[in-house]
Amino acid sequence: MRIWLTPQPALLGAVTVLEEAFGTYAMVSTKLPSRNMPDRFVKVSRIGGRQDDPVTDRARILVECYAKDTASVEHMCNTARAAYRNACATRVAGMWIRWYGNESGPVDFPHPGIVDRERWQFTADLWIKSNQLATPEPH
Amino acid sequence: MADEDVRFRWRDNNFYKMRSEPQIIAVLEAIGREVVEKANAQVEPTRGLEAYGMVSSQGARRPYGRWHVRVYTQTNAAKRYEAENNTLVRLTQEAAN
């Protein structure tokens, strides 16, 4: 019998990976700052994904990087991509990251409401282990 | 039995034809239509023109000729909304699942 446990909060894992990668260099959040916009910030969203089996939740994430110049924003995107790759097979915020891949981007996609910042973004899949506590009853 | 010699001969032209079979096109266009309908529900038309549109065509035979369904922004309001909300990225994910 399959045991389906509540999946881990994948977005929290996605944010934590980037918080650890950027430190104080850039703010990482799931929302845009409403005021006092920092020079550099990153918005992370979960835009889809699926869980086909009890052991892995496959989250599709969207990472939007904002900075005042193109060189910085591209560098931020690449830092984020590398951070996710290096997070594979590690524990982050209490969850195990199995895999990262299926990237699309980064692309230059300016935000019409934030004209004084460049925005580059990419999408990718982040696989989170969801069976930490799964201990099926022995038959 | 173990020594039987099996050979495959791929016929690229048949793959090309298969990619333009009506059943294949119907599946792809249904996904596209779903995305367009949901996207258009979020943005008002401009002077009778729907915010998002869709085209469906076969790609170049180099050699694959994959069938493409493309959803795009048709109005300035849609372009702005798209840039603010990443609507198509979200909806295509939803439709693909």
PDB file of C-alpha atoms in Angstrom, chain A residues 45 47 49-50 60 62 64 109-112 119 121 123, chain B residues 79-86 89-90 93-94 96-97:
ATOM      1  CA  SER A  45       7.282  31.783  -7.342  1.00  0.00           C
ATOM      2  CA  ILE A  47       4.153  28.277 -11.109  1.00  0.00           C
ATOM      3  CA  GLY A  49       4.573  21.145 -11.070  1.00  0.00           C
ATOM      4  CA  ARG A  50       3.154  17.823  -9.976  1.00  0.00           C
ATOM      5  CA  ARG A  60       8.138  24.229 -11.333  1.00  0.00           C
ATOM      6  CA  LEU A  62       9.958  30.960 -11.638  1.00  0.00           C
ATOM      7  CA  GLU A  64      12.905  36.767 -11.319  1.00  0.00           C
ATOM      8  CA  PHE A 109      11.985  40.435 -19.611  1.00  0.00           C
ATOM      9  CA  PRO A 110      11.633  43.968 -18.202  1.00  0.00           C
ATOM     10  CA  HIS A 111       8.843  44.661 -15.727  1.00  0.00           C
ATOM     11  CA  PRO A 112       6.710  47.551 -17.052  1.00  0.00           C
ATOM     12  CA  ARG A 119      14.612  42.066 -14.813  1.00  0.00           C
ATOM     13  CA  GLN A 121      14.085  35.518 -15.230  1.00  0.00           C
ATOM     14  CA  THR A 123      12.016  28.775 -14.947  1.00  0.00           C
TER      15      THR A 123
ATOM     16  CA  LYS B  79       1.766  42.747 -23.345  1.00  0.00           C
ATOM     17  CA  ARG B  80       1.837  44.852 -20.218  1.00  0.00           C
ATOM     18  CA  TYR B  81      -0.278  42.384 -18.243  1.00  0.00           C
ATOM     19  CA  GLU B  82       1.919  39.547 -19.444  1.00  0.00           C
ATOM     20  CA  ALA B  83       5.090  41.316 -18.326  1.00  0.00           C
ATOM     21  CA  GLU B  84       3.600  42.072 -14.927  1.00  0.00           C
ATOM     22  CA  ASN B  85       2.149  38.640 -14.208  1.00  0.00           C
ATOM     23  CA  ASN B  86       3.959  36.082 -16.376  1.00  0.00           C
ATOM     24  CA  VAL B  89       4.433  30.842 -18.271  1.00  0.00           C
ATOM     25  CA  ARG B  90       1.942  29.949 -15.539  1.00  0.00           C
ATOM     26  CA  GLN B  93       2.496  24.872 -16.975  1.00  0.00           C
ATOM     27  CA  GLU B  94      -1.047  24.316 -15.830  1.00  0.00           C
ATOM     28  CA  ALA B  96       0.823  20.792 -19.629  1.00  0.00           C
ATOM     29  CA  ASN B  97      -0.114  19.065 -16.402  1.00  0.00           C
TER      30      ASN B  97
END
